PDB file of C-alpha atoms in Angstrom:
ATOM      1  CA  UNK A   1     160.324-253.049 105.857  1.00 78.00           C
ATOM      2  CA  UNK A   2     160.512-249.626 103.823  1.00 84.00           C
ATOM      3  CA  UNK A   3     161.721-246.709 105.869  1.00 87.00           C
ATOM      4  CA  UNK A   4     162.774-243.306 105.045  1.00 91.00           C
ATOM      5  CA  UNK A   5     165.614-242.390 107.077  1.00 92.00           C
ATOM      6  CA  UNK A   6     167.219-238.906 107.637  1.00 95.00           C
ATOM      7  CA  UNK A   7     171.121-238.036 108.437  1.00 95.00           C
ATOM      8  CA  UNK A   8     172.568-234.749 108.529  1.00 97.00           C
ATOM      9  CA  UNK A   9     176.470-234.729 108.010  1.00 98.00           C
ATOM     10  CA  UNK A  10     178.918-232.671 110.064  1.00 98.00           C
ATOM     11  CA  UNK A  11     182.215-232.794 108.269  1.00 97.00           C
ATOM     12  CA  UNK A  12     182.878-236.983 108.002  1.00 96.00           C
ATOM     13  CA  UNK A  13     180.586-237.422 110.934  1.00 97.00           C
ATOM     14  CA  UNK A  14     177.438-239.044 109.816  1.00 96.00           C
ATOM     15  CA  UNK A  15     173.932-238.521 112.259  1.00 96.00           C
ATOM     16  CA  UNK A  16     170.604-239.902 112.076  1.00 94.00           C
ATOM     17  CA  UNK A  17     167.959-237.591 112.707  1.00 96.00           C
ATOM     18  CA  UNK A  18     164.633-239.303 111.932  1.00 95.00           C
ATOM     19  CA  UNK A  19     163.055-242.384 110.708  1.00 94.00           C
ATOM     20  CA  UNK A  20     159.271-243.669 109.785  1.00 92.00           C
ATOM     21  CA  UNK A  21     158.348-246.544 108.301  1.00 90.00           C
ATOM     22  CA  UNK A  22     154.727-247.923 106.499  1.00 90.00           C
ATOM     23  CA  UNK A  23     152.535-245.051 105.995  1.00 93.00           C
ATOM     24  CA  UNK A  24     154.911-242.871 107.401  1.00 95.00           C
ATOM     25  CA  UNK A  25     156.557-242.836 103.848  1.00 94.00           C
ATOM     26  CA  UNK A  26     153.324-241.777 102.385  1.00 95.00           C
ATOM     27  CA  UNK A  27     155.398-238.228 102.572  1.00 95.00           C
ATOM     28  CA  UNK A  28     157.113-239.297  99.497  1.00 95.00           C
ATOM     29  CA  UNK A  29     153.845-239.735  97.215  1.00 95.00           C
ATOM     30  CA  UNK A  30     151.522-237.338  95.903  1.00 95.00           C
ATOM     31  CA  UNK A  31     148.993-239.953  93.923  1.00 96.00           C
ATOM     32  CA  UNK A  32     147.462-240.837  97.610  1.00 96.00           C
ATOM     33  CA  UNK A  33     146.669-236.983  97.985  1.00 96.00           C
ATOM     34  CA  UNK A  34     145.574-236.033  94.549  1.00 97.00           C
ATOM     35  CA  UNK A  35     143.321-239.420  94.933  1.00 97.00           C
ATOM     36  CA  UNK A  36     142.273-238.113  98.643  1.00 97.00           C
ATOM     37  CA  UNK A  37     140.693-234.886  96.885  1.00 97.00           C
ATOM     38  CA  UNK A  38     138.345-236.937  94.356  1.00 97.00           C
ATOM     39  CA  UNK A  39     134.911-238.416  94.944  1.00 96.00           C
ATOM     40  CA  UNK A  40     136.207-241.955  94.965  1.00 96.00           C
ATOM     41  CA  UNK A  41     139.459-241.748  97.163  1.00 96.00           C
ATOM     42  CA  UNK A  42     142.054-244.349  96.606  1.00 95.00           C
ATOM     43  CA  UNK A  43     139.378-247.059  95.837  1.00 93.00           C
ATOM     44  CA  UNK A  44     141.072-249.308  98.198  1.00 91.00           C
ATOM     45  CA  UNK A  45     139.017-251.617 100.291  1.00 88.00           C
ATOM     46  CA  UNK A  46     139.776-250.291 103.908  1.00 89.00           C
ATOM     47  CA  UNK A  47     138.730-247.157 103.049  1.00 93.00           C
ATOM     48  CA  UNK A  48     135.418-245.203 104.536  1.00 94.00           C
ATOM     49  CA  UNK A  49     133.683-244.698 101.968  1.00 93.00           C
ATOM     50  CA  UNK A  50     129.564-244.141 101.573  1.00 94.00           C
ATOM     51  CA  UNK A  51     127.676-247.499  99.901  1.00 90.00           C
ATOM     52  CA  UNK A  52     128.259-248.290  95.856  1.00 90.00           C
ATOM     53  CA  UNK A  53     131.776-246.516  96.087  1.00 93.00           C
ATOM     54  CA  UNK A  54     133.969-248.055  93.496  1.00 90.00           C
ATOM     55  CA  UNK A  55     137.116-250.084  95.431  1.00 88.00           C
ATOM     56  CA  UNK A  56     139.413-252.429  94.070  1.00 84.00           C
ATOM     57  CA  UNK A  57     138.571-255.924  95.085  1.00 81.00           C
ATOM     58  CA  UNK A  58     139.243-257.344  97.788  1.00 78.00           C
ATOM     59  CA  UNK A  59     142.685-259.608  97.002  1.00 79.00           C
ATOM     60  CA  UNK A  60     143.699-257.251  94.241  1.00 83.00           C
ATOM     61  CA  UNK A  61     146.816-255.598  95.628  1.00 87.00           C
ATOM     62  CA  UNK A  62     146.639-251.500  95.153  1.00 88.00           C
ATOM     63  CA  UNK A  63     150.170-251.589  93.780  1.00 91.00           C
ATOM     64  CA  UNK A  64     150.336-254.374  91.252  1.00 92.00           C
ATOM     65  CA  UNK A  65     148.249-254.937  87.492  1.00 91.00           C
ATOM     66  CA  UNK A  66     149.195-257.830  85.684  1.00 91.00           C
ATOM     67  CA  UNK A  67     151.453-259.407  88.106  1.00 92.00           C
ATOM     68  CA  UNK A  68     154.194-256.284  88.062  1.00 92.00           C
ATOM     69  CA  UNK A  69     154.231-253.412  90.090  1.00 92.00           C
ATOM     70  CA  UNK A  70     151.908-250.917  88.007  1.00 92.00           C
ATOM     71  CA  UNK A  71     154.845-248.363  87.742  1.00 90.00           C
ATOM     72  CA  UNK A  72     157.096-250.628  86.274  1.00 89.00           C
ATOM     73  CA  UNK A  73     154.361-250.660  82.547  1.00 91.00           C
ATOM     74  CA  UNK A  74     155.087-247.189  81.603  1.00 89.00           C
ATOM     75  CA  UNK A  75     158.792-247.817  81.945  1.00 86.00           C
ATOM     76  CA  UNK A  76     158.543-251.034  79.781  1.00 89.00           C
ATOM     77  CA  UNK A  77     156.143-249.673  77.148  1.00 91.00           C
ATOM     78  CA  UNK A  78     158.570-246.826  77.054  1.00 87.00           C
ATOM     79  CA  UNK A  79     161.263-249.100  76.140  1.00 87.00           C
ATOM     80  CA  UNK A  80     163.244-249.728  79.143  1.00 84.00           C
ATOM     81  CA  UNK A  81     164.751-253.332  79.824  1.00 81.00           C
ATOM     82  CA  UNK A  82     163.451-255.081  83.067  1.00 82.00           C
ATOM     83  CA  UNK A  83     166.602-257.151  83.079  1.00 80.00           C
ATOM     84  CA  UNK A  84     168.082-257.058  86.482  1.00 74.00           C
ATOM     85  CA  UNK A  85     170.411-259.877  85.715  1.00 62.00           C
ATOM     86  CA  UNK A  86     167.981-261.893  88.169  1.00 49.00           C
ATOM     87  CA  UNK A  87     169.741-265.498  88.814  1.00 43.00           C
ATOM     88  CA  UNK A  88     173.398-263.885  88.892  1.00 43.00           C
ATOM     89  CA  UNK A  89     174.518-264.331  92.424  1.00 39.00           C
TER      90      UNK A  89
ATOM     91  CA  UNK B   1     136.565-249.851  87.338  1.00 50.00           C
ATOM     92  CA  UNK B   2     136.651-249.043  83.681  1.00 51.00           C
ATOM     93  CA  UNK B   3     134.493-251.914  83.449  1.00 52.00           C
ATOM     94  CA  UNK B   4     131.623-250.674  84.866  1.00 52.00           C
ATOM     95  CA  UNK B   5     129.199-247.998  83.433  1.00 51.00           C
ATOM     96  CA  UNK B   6     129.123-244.660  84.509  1.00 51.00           C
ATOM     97  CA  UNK B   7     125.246-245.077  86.008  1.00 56.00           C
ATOM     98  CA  UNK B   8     126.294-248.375  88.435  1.00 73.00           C
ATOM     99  CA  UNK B   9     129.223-246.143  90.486  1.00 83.00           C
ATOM    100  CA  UNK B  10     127.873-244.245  93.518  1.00 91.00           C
ATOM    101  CA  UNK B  11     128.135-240.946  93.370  1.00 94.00           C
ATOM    102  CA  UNK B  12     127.243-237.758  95.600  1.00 96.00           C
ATOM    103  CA  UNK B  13     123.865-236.424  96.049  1.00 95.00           C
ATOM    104  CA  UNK B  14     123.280-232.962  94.148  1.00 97.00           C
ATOM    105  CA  UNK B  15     122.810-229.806  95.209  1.00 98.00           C
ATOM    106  CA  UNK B  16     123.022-226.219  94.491  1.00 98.00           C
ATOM    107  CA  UNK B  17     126.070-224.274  94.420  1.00 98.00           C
ATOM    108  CA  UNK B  18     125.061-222.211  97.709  1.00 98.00           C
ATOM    109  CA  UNK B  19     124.938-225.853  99.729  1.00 98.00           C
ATOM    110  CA  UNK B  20     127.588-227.244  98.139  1.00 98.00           C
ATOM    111  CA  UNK B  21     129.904-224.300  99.143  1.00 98.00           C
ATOM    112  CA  UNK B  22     128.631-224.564 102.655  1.00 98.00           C
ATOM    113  CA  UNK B  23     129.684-227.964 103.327  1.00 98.00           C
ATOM    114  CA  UNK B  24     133.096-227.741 101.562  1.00 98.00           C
ATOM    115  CA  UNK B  25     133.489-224.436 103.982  1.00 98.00           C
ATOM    116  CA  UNK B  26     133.002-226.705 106.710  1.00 98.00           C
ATOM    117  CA  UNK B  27     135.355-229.141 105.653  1.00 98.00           C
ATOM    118  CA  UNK B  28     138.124-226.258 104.917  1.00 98.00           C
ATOM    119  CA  UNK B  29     138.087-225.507 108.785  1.00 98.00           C
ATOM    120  CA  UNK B  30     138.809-229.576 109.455  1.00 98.00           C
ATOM    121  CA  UNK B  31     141.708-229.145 106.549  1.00 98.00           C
ATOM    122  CA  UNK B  32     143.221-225.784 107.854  1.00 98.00           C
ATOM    123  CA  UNK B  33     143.239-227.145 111.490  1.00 98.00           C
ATOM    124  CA  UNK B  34     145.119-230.690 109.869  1.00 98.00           C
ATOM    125  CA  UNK B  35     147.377-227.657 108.236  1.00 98.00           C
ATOM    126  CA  UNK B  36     148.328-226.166 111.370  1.00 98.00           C
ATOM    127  CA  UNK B  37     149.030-229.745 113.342  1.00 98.00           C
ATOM    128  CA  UNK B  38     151.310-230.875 110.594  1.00 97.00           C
ATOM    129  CA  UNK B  39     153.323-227.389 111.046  1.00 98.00           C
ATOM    130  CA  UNK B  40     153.403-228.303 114.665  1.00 98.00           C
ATOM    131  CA  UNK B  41     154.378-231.936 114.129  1.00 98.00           C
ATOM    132  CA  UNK B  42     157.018-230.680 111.720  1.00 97.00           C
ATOM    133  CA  UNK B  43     158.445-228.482 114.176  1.00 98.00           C
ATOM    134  CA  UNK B  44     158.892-230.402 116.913  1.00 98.00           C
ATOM    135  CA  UNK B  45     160.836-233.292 114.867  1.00 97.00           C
ATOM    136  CA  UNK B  46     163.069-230.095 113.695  1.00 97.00           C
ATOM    137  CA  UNK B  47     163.448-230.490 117.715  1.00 98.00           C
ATOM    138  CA  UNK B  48     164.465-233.809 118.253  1.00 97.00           C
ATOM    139  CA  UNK B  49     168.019-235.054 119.247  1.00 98.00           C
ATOM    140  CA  UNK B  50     170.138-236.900 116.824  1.00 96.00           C
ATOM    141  CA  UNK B  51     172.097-239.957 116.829  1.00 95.00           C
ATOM    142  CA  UNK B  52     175.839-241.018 115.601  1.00 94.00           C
ATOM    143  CA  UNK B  53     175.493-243.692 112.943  1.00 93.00           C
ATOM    144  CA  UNK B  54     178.636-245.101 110.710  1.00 91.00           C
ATOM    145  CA  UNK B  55     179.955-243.299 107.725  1.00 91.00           C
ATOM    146  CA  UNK B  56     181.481-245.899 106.659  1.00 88.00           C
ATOM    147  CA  UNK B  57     178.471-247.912 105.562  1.00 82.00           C
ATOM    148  CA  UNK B  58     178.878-249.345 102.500  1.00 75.00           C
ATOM    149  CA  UNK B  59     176.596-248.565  99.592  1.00 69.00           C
ATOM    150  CA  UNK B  60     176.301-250.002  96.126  1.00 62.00           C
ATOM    151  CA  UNK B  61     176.004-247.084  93.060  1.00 55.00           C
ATOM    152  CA  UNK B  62     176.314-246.017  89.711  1.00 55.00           C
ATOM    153  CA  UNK B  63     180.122-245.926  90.435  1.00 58.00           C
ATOM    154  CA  UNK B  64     180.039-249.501  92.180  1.00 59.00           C
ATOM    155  CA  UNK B  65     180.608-249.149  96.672  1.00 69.00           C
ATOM    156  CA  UNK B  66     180.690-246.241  97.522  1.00 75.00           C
ATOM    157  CA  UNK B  67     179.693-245.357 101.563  1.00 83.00           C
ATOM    158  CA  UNK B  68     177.222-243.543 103.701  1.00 87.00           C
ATOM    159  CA  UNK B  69     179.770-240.599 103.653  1.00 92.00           C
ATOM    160  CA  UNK B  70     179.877-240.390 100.144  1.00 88.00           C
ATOM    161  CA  UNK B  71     176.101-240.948  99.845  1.00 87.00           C
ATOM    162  CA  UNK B  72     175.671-236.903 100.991  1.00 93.00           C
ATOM    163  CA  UNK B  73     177.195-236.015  97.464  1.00 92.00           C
ATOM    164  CA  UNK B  74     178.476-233.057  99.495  1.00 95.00           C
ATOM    165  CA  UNK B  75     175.618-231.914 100.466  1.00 97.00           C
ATOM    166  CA  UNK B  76     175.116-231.589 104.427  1.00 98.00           C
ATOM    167  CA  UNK B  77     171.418-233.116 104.297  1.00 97.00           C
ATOM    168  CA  UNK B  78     170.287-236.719 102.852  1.00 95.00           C
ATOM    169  CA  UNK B  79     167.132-238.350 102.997  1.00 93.00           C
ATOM    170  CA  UNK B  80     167.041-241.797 102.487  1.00 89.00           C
ATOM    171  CA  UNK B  81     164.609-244.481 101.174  1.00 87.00           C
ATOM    172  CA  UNK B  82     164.981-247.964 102.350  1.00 81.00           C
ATOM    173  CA  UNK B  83     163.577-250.242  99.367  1.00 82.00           C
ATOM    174  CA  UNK B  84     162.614-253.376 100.406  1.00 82.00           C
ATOM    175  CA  UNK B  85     165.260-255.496  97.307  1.00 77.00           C
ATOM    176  CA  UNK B  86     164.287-259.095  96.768  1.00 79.00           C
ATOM    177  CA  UNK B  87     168.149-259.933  95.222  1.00 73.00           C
ATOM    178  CA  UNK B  88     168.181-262.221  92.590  1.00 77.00           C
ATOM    179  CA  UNK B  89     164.772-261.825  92.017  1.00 83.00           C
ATOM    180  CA  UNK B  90     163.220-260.452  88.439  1.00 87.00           C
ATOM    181  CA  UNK B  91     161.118-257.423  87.881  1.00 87.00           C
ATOM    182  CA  UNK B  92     157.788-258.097  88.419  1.00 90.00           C
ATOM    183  CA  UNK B  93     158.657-260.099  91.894  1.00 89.00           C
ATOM    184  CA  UNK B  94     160.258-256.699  93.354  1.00 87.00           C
ATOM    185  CA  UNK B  95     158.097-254.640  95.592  1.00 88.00           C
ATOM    186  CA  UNK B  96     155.486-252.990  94.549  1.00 91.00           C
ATOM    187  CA  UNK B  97     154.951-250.626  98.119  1.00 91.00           C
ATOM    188  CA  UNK B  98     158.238-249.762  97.794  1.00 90.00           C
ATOM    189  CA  UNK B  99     158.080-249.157  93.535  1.00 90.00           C
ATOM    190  CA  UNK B 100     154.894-246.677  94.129  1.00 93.00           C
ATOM    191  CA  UNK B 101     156.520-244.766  96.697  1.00 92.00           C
ATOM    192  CA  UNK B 102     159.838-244.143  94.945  1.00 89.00           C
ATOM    193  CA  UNK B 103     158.347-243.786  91.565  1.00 90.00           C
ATOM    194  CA  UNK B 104     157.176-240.372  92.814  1.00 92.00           C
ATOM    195  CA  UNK B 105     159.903-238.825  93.883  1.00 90.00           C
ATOM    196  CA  UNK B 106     161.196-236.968  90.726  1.00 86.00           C
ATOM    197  CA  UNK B 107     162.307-233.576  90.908  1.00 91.00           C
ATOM    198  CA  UNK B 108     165.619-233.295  92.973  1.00 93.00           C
ATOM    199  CA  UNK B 109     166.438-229.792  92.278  1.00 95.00           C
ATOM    200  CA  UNK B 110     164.145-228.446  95.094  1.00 96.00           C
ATOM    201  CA  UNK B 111     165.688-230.828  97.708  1.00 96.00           C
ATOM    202  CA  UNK B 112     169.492-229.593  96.298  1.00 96.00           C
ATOM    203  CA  UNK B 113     168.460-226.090  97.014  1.00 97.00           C
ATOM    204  CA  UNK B 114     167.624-226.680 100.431  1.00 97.00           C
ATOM    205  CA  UNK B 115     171.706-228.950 100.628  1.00 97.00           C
ATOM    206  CA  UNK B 116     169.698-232.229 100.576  1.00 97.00           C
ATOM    207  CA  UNK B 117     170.543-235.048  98.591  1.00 94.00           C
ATOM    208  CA  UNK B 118     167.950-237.935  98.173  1.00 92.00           C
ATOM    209  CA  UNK B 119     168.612-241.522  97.597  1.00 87.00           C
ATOM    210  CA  UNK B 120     166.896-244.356  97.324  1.00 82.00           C
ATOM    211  CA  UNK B 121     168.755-247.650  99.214  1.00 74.00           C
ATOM    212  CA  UNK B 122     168.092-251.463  99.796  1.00 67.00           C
ATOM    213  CA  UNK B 123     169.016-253.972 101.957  1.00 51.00           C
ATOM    214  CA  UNK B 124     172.246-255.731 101.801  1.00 43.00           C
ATOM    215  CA  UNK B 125     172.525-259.503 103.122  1.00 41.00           C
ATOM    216  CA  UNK B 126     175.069-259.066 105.640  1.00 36.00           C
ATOM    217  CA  UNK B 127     175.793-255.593 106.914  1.00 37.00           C
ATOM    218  CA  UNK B 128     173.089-253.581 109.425  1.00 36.00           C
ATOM    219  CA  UNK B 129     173.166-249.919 110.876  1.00 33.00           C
ATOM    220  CA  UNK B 130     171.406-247.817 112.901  1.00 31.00           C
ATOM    221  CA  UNK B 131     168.855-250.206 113.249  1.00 30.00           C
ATOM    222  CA  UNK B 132     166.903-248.991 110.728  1.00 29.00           C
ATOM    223  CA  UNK B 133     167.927-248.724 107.347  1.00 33.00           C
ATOM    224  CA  UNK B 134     171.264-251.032 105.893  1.00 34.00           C
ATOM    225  CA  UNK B 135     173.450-250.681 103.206  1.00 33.00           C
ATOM    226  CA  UNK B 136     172.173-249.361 100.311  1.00 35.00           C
ATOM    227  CA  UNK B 137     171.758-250.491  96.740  1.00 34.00           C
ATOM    228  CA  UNK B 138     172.503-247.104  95.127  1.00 33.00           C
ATOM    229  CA  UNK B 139     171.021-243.576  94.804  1.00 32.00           C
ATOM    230  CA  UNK B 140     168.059-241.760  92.434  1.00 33.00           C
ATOM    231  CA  UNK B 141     168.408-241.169  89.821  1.00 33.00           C
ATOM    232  CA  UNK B 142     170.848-244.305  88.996  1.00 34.00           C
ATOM    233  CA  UNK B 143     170.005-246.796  91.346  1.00 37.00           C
ATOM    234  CA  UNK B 144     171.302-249.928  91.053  1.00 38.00           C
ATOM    235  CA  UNK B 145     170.248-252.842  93.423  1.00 40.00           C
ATOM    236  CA  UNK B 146     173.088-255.735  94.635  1.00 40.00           C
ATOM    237  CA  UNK B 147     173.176-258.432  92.477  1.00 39.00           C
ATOM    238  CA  UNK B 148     171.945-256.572  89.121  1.00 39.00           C
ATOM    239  CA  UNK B 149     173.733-255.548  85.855  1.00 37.00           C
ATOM    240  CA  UNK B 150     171.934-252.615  85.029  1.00 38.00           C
ATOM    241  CA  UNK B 151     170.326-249.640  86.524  1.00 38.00           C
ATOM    242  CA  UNK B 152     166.499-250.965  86.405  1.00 39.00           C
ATOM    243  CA  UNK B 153     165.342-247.631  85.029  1.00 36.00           C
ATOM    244  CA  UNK B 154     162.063-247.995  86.523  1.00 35.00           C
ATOM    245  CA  UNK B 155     162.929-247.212  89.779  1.00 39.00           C
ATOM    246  CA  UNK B 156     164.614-244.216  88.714  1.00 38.00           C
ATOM    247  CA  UNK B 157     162.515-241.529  90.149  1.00 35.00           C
ATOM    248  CA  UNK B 158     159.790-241.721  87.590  1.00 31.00           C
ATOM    249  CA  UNK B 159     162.034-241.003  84.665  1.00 31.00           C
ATOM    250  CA  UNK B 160     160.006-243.247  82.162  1.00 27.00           C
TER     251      UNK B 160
END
């Protein structure tokens, strides 16, 4: 599961003082609130929204296009390798 | 959605500017009391107590292991993202929660200012800590995820 977790350091001692997880690391994204200000929202199934609102299918995932994760097109069409070295233990 | 015309998408009644103005002043008292809970929220985690994790945790960076200790870059403050690394896996099979969320975090320099180094982290087979997050695959900008050659620049804070 995704967290965000926060230490502070005192000298070599390491503490943890906070941790969220699923929407609590919404507080790293800003598309969710610039989306939250416009007519249409996130256009994500779930949401509230009055009748003949646009939303993404239902079964569509809100992250992915074309089988990647949508942030990763940019990156590739900018000319960044994908290559991972996927398959090397 | 680009698929459909203009004339098939709902959209909000009209009205003049005087009633519009009125209901958004309405919803401005909903937003400035949301405003004033998350100040209150905010402050009372600046009052929670803290717990002793291990320094020593290893993490995997742009300079190969480095650990938890060395994660801080100096700085007294670190914040931490936990992405959720499918090792061994390509690309387009990595998570996509995890690729939105740290695809936005791009400018460091106001975090630095305030002594706080971010860093974006996945999990590691073996080793667990604090019960939360685990050893870490590397930091952003120059992450680098177990098990991969290069720095998969597309989780690199949104530097396309």
């Amino acid at each position: 599961m995704m967290h965000i977790v926060c230490y502070l350091r005192q000298g070599s001692k390491v503490f943890e003082t906070y941790w969220t997880t699923r929407r609590g690391v919404e507080a790293m994204d800003n598309s969710y609130r610039l989306l939250d200000l416009t007519v249409y929202g996130r256009q994500e199934a779930w949401e509230d929204s009055p009748a003949g609102w646009p939303q993404r299918p239902k079964g569509e995932h809100p992250y992915r296009i074309d089988g990647r994760p949508i942030a990763q097109w940019s990156r590739l069409k900018a000319g960044h390798s994908d290559d991972l070295g996927a398959g090397r233990r | 959605m680009k698929d459909i015309t203009r004339d098939e998408l709902g959209a909000p009644k009209i009205v003049d500017r005087s009633a519009f103005q009125a209901e958004l002043d309405a919803l401005r008292v909903r937003e400035k009391a949301h405003t004033r809970e998350g100040d209150a929220i905010a402050a009372a985690r600046r009052h929670l107590p803290m717990v002793e994790v291990d320094g020593a945790t290893p993490l995997i960076g742009e300079r190969g292991v480095v650990t938890l200790l060395d994660a801080f870059e100096g700085r007294r403050l670190l914040v931490a993202y936990y992405f959720m690394w499918h090792a061994g896996r390509p690309a387009p099979e990595q998570c996509e929660g995890c690729t939105f969320y740290t695809s936005q975090v791009r400018e460091l320099t106001y975090l630095h200012s305030r002594d706080v180094t971010y860093a974006t982290s996945a999990r590691a087979r073996t080793k667990r800590a604090s019960g939360t997050a685990t050893s870490w695959a590397g930091r952003c900008p120059g992450i680098r995820p177990p098990g991969t050659r290069s720095r998969p620049s597309w989780l690199d804070g949104g530097r396309a």
